[in-house]
Coordinates of C-alpha atoms in Angstrom, one line a residue:
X700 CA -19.5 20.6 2.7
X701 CA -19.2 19.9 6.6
X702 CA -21.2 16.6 6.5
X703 CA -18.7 15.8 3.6
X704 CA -15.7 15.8 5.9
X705 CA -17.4 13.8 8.9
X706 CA -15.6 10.5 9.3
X707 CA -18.2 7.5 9.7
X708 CA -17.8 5.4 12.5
X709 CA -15.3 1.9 11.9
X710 CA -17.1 -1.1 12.4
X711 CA -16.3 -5.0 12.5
X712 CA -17.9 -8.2 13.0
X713 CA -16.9 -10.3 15.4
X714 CA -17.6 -13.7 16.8
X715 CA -19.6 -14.8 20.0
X716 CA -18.8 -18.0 20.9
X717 CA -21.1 -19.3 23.9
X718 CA -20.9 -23.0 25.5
X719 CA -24.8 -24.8 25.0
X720 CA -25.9 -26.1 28.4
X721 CA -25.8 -30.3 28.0
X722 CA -29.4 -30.2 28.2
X723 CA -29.8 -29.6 24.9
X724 CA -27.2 -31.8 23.4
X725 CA -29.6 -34.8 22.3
X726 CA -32.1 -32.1 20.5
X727 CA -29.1 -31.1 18.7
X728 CA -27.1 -34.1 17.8
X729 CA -31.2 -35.1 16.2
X730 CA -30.8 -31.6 14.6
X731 CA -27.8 -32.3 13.3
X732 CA -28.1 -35.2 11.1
X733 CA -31.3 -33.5 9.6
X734 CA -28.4 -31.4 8.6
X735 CA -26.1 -33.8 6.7
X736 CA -29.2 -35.3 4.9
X737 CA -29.6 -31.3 3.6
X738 CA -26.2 -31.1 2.8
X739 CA -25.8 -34.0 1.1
X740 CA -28.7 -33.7 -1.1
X741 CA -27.5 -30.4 -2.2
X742 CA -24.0 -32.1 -2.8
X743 CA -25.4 -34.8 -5.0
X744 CA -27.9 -32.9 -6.8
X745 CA -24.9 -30.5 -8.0
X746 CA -22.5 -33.2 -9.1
X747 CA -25.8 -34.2 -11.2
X748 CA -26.3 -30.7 -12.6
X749 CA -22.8 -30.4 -13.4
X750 CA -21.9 -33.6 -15.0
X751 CA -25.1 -33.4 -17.4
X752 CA -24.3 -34.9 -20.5
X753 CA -27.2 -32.6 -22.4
X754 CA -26.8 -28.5 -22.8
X755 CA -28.6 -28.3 -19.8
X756 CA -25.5 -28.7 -17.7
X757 CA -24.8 -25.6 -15.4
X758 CA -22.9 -25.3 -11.7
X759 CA -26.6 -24.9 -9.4
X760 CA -26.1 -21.8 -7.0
X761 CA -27.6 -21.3 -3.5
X762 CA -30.4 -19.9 -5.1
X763 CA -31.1 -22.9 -6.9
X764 CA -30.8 -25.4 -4.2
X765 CA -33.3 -23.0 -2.4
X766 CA -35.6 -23.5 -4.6
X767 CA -35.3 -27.3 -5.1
X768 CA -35.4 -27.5 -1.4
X769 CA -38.7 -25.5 -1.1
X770 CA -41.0 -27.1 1.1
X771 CA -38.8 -29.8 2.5
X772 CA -39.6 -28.5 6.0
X773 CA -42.3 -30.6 6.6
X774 CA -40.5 -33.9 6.4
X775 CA -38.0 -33.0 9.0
X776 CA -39.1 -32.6 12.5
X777 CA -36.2 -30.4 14.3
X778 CA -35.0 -28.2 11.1
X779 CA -37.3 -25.4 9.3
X780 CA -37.3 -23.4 6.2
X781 CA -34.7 -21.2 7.3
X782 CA -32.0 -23.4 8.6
X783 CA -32.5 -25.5 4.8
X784 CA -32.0 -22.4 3.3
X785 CA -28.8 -21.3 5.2
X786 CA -27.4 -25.0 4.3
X787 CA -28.3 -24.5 0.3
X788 CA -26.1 -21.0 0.5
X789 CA -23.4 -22.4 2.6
X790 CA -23.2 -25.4 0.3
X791 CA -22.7 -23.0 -2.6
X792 CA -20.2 -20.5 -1.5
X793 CA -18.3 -23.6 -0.1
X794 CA -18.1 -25.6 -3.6
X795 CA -17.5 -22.5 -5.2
X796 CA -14.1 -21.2 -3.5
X797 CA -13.0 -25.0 -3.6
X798 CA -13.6 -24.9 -7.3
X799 CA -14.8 -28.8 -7.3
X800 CA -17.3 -30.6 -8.5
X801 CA -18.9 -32.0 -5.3
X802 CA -17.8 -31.6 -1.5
X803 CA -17.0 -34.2 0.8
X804 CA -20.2 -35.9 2.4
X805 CA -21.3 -35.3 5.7
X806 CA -21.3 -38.6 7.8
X807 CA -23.7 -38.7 10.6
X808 CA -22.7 -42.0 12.4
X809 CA -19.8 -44.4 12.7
X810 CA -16.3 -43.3 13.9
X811 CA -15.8 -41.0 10.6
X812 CA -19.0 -39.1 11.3
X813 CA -18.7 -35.2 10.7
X814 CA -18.8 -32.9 13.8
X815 CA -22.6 -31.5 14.0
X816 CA -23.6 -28.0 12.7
X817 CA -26.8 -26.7 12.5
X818 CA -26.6 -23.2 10.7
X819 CA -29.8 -20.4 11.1
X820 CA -30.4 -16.9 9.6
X821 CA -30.5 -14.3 12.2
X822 CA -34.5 -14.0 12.8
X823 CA -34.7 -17.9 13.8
X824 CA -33.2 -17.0 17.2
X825 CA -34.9 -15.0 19.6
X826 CA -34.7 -14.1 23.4
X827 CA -36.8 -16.0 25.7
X828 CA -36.5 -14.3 29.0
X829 CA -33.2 -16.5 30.4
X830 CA -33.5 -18.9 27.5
X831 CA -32.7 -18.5 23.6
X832 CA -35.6 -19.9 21.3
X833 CA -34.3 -21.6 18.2
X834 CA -37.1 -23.8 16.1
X835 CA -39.7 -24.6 18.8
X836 CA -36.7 -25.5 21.7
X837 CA -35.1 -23.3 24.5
X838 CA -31.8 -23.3 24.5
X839 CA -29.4 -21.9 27.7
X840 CA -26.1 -20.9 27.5
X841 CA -23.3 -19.8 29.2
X842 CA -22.2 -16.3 29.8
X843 CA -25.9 -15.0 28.6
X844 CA -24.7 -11.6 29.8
X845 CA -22.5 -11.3 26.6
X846 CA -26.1 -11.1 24.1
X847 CA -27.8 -7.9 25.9
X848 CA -28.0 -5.6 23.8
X849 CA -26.2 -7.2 21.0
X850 CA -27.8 -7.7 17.6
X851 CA -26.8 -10.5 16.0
X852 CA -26.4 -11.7 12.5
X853 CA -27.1 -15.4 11.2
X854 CA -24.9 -17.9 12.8
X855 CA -24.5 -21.7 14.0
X856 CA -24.7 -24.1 16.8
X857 CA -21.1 -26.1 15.8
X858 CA -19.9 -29.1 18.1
X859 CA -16.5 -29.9 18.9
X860 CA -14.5 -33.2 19.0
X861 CA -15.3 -33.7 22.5
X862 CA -19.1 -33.7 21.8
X863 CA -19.8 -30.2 23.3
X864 CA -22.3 -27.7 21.5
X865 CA -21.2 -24.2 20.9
X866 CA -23.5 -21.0 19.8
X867 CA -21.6 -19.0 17.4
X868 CA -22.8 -15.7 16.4
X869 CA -21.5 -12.7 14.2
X870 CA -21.8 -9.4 15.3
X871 CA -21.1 -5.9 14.7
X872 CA -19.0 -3.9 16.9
X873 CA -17.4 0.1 17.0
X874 CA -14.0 0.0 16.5
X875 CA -12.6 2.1 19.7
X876 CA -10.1 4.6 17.6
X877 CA -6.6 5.7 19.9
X878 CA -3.0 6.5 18.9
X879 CA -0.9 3.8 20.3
X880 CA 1.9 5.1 22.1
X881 CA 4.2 4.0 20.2
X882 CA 4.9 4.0 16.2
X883 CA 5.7 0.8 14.6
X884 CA 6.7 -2.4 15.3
X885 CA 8.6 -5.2 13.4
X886 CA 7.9 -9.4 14.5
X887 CA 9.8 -12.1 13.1
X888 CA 8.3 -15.4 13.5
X889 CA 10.6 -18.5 14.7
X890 CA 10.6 -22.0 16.7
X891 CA 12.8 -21.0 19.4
X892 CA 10.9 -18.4 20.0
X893 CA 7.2 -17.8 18.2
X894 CA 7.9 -14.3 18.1
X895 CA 10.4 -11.4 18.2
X896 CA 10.1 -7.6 18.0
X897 CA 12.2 -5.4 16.8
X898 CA 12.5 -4.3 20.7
X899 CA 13.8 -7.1 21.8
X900 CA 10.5 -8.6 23.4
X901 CA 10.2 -12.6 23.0
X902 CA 7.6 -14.7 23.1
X903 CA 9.1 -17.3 24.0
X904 CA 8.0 -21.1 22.5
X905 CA 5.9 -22.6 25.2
X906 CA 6.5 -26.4 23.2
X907 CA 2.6 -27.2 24.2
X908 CA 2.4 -30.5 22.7
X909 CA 5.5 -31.5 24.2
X910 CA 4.4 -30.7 27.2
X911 CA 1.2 -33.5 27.2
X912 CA 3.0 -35.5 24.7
X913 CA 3.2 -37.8 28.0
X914 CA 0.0 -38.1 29.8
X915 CA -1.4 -38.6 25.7
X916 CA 0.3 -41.2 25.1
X917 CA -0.5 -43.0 28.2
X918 CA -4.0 -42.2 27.1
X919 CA -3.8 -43.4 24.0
X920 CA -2.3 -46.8 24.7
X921 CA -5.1 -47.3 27.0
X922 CA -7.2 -46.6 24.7
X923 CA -9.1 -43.7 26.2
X924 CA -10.2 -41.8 23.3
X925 CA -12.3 -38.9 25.5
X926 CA -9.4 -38.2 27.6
X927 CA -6.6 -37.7 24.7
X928 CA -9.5 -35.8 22.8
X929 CA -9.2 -33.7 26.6
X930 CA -5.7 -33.7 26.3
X931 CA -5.6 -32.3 22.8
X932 CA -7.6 -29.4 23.8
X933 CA -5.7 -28.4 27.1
X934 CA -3.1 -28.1 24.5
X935 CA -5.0 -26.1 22.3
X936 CA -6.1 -23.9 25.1
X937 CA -3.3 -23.1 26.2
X938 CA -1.4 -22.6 22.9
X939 CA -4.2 -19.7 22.0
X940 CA -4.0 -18.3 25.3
X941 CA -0.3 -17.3 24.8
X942 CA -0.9 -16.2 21.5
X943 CA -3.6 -14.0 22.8
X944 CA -1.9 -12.4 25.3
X945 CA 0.8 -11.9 23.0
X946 CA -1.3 -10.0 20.4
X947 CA -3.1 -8.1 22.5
X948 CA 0.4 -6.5 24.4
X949 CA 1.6 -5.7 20.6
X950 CA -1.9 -4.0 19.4
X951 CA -2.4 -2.3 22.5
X952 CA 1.5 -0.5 22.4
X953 CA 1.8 0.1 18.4
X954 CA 0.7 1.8 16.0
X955 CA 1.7 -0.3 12.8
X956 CA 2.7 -4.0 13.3
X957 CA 4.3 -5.6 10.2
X958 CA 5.0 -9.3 10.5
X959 CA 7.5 -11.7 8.1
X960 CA 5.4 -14.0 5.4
X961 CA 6.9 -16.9 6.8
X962 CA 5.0 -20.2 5.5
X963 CA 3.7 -23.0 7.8
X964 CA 2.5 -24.5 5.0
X965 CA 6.0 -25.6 3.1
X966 CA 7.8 -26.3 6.6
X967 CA 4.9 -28.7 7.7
X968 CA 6.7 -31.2 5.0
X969 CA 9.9 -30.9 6.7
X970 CA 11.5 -32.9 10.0
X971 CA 10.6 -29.6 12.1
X972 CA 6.7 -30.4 11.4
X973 CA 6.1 -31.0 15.0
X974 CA 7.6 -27.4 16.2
X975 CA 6.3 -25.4 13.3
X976 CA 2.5 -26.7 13.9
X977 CA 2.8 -26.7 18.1
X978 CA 4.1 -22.8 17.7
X979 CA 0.9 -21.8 15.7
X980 CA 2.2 -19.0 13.4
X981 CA -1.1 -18.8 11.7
X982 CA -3.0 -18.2 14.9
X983 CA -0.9 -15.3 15.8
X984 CA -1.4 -13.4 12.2
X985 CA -4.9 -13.9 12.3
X986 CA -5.2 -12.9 16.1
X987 CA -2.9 -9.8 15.2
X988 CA -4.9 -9.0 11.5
X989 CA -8.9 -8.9 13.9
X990 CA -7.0 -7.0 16.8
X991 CA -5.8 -4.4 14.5
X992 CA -9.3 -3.8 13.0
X993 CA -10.5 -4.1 16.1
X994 CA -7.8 -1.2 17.3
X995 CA -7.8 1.0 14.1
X996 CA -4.0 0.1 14.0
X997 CA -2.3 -0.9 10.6
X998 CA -1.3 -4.5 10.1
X999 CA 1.2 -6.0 7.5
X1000 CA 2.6 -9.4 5.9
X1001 CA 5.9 -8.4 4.4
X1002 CA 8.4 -10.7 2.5
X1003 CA 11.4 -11.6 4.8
X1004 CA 13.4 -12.7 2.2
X1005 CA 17.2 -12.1 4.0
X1006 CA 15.9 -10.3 7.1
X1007 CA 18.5 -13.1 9.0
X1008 CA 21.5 -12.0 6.7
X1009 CA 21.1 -8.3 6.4
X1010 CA 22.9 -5.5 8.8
X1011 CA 19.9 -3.4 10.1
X1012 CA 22.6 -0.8 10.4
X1013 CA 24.4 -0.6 7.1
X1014 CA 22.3 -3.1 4.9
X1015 CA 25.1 -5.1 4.6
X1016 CA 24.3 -8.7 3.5
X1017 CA 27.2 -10.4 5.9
X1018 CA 25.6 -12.7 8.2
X1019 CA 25.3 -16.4 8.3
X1020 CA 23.7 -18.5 5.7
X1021 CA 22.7 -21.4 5.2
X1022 CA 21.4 -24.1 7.4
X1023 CA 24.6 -24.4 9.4
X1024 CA 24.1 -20.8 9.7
X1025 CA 20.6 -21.0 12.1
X1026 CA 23.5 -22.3 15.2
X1027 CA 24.5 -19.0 15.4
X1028 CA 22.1 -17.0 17.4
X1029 CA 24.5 -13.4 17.3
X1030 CA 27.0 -11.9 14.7
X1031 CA 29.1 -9.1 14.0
X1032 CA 28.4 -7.3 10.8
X1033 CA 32.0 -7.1 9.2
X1034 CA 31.5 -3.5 7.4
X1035 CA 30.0 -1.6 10.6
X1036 CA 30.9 -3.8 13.5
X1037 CA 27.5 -3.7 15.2
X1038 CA 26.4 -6.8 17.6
X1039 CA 23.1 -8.5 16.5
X1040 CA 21.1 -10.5 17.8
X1041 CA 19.5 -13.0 15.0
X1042 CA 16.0 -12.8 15.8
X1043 CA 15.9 -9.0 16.6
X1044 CA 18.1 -8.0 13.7
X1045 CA 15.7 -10.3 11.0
X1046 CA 12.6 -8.0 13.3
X1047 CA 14.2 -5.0 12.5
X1048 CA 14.7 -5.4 8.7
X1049 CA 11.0 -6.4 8.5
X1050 CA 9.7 -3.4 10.0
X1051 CA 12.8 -1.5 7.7
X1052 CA 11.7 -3.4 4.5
X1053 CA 7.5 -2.5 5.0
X1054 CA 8.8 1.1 4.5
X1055 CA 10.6 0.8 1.3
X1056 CA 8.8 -2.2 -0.5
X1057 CA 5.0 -3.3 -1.0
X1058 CA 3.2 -5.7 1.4
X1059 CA 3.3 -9.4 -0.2
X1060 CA -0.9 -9.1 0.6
X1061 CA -1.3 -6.3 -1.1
X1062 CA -3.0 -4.2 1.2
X1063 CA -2.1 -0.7 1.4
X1064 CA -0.9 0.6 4.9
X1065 CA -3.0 4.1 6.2
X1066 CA -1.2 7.4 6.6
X1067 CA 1.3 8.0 9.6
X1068 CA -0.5 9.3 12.9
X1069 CA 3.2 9.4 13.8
X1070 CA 5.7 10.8 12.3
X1071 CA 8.8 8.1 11.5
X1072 CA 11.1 7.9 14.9
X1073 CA 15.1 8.4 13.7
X1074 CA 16.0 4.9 14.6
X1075 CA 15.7 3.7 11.1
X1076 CA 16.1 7.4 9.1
X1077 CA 19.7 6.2 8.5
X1078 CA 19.2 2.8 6.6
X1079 CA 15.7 4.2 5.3
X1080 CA 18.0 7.0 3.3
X1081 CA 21.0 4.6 2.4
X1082 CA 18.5 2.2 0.8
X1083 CA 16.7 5.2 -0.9
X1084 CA 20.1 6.6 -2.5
X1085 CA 21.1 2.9 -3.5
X1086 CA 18.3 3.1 -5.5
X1087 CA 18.4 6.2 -6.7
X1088 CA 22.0 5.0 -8.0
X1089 CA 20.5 2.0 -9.6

């Protein structure tokens, strides 16, 4: 009954991602459009499947493709048997969660062309004393160090828009299990400022494509596609390097972090399309979501709904609305008289409203280490009596 109670070991995969040496760039780009001719068969020959006019009509799975594909390695003279197969599956979980009929093709020249991937399964890489061995060529990367002693899981060498090669590889990880020092923490997500806690911390918004906006354009006029391409990913860099930072103060201090289900994707069609996309709100959840695993913390999307509007203190719905309403950055609740700030007060009433209602993802939050500090006892109970009343 002892072995019963022994708690396994939390584990999580997580992502390698190791720079290719350029030596290796032409065997890859060849590799590459091996690829799309793959991919593209397998697009084509399951728009044919599925548009059959006969009762033989059926929606081909990976396994399918694999066996269509069988033996197709000997025409191809950088690809093998494995790396077909890893396409076929990837081709069919890919049509399948887009629900459509065929995907879009893979271009491998002209100005449209895709960005080259060559997928593998995890036995068709293998050390080579300083090297990697992948389909009869070396390979040397950056940062080697980071495989010893790692066992990976099938992966891909992906290139980016600049034309540079990048070794991605899963791989499983122990979670390293603490009690954060402190309990819980509330983040409301803005374009003033990316993010705010509910004790008063800011990350304030670093406007990164602002920033270049300048030198790009120059660039651009010029006609120097490489060098906005550059520019595009300084930005980048330096937008995830913020948000990194960020997280990793947040997951290292708390316990549970609960974070507003703000949408990038409806304010993107709005005049502030610019600020909401250069702030990266997305980034930040998923960086906070794979920390927290990482952590053993507890992570959250709540509904905000009114978390600007409502007293943290009372619950009393008496701050600005509207869009005239955003101007003001502090109010007064009239029933209590406390002093809010906007941003901290809508923080506050985030982490307040994980307590009392369910997460909008559904996920179910993991028992208190800690027990609830008496900052929020006070609302927590006037909200439980109102609806007790109700």
């Amino acid at each position: 009954m002892e072995g019963d109670n022994i708690l396994m070991p939390l584990s999580f995969t997580r992502t390698l991602r190791l720079k290719v040496r350029a030596e290796a760039y032409a065997w890859l780009n060849a590799a590459a459009v091996e690829v799309n001719e793959v991919f593209n068969y397998c697009n084509e020959t399951s728009l044919k499947a599925a548009t059959r006019t006969d009762k033989k009509q059926k929606w081909m799975s990976g396994f399918d493709l694999c066996n269509l594909s069988a033996g197709a390695s000997q025409y191809f003279d950088k690809i093998g048997a494995g790396t077909i197969q890893s396409i076929c599956i990837h081709y069919a979980q890919k049509r399948q969660a887009a629900r459509r009929l065929k995907l879009r093709w893979r271009v491998s020249r002209g100005p449209r062309r895709s960005l080259g991937w060559v997928p593998f399964k995890a036995a068709s890489l293998k050390r080579k004393g300083l090297c990697l061995r992948f389909a009869g060529k070396s390979f040397r990367v950056f940062e080697r160090e980071r495989l010893e002693e790692v066992t990976w899981q099938g992966g891909c060498f992906a290139q980016d828009a600049l034309g540079d090669w990048w070794l991605c590889l899963p791989v499983k990880v122990q979670a390293e299990e603490s009690v954060a020092p402190e309990e819980a923490v509330g983040i409301d997500l803005g374009l003033k400022d990316i993010a705010t806690t509910s004790d008063g911390e800011r990350l304030r918004a670093g406007r990164w494509t602002q920033a270049y906006a300048q030198r790009l354009a120059l660039a651009q006029r010029r006609g120097h596609k490489r060098q906005a391409k550059r520019i595009h990913r300084k930005a980048a860099r330096c937008r995830a390097d913020a948000l990194h930072k960020f997280s990793r103060k947040v997951v290292d201090r708390y316990q549970k972090i609960v974070v507003g289900d703000v949408s990038s994707l409806k304010l993107i069609r709005t005049r502030m399309a610019k600020s909401v996309l250069d702030s990266g709100w997305g980034m930040l959840k998923n960086f906070l979501d794979y920390k927290s695993q990482q952590a053993a913390r507890t992570f959250e999307v709540v509904s905000e709904r009114d978390t600007s509007v409502t007293c943290s203190a009372c619950g009393a719905p008496s701050g600005p609305r509207g869009v005239n309403g955003l101007i003001v950055r502090s109010w007064v609740c009239r029933d209590c008289g406390e002093l809010h700030d906007r941003d901290v007060n809508a923080a506050r009433n985030i982490l307040i409203g994980s307590r009392c209602r369910t997460s909008v993802r559904g996920n179910e939050s993991s028992p208190w280490l800690i027990p609830p500090s008496n900052a929020y006892r006070v609302r927590e109970a006037r909200i439980e009596s109102a609806w007790a009343a109700a």
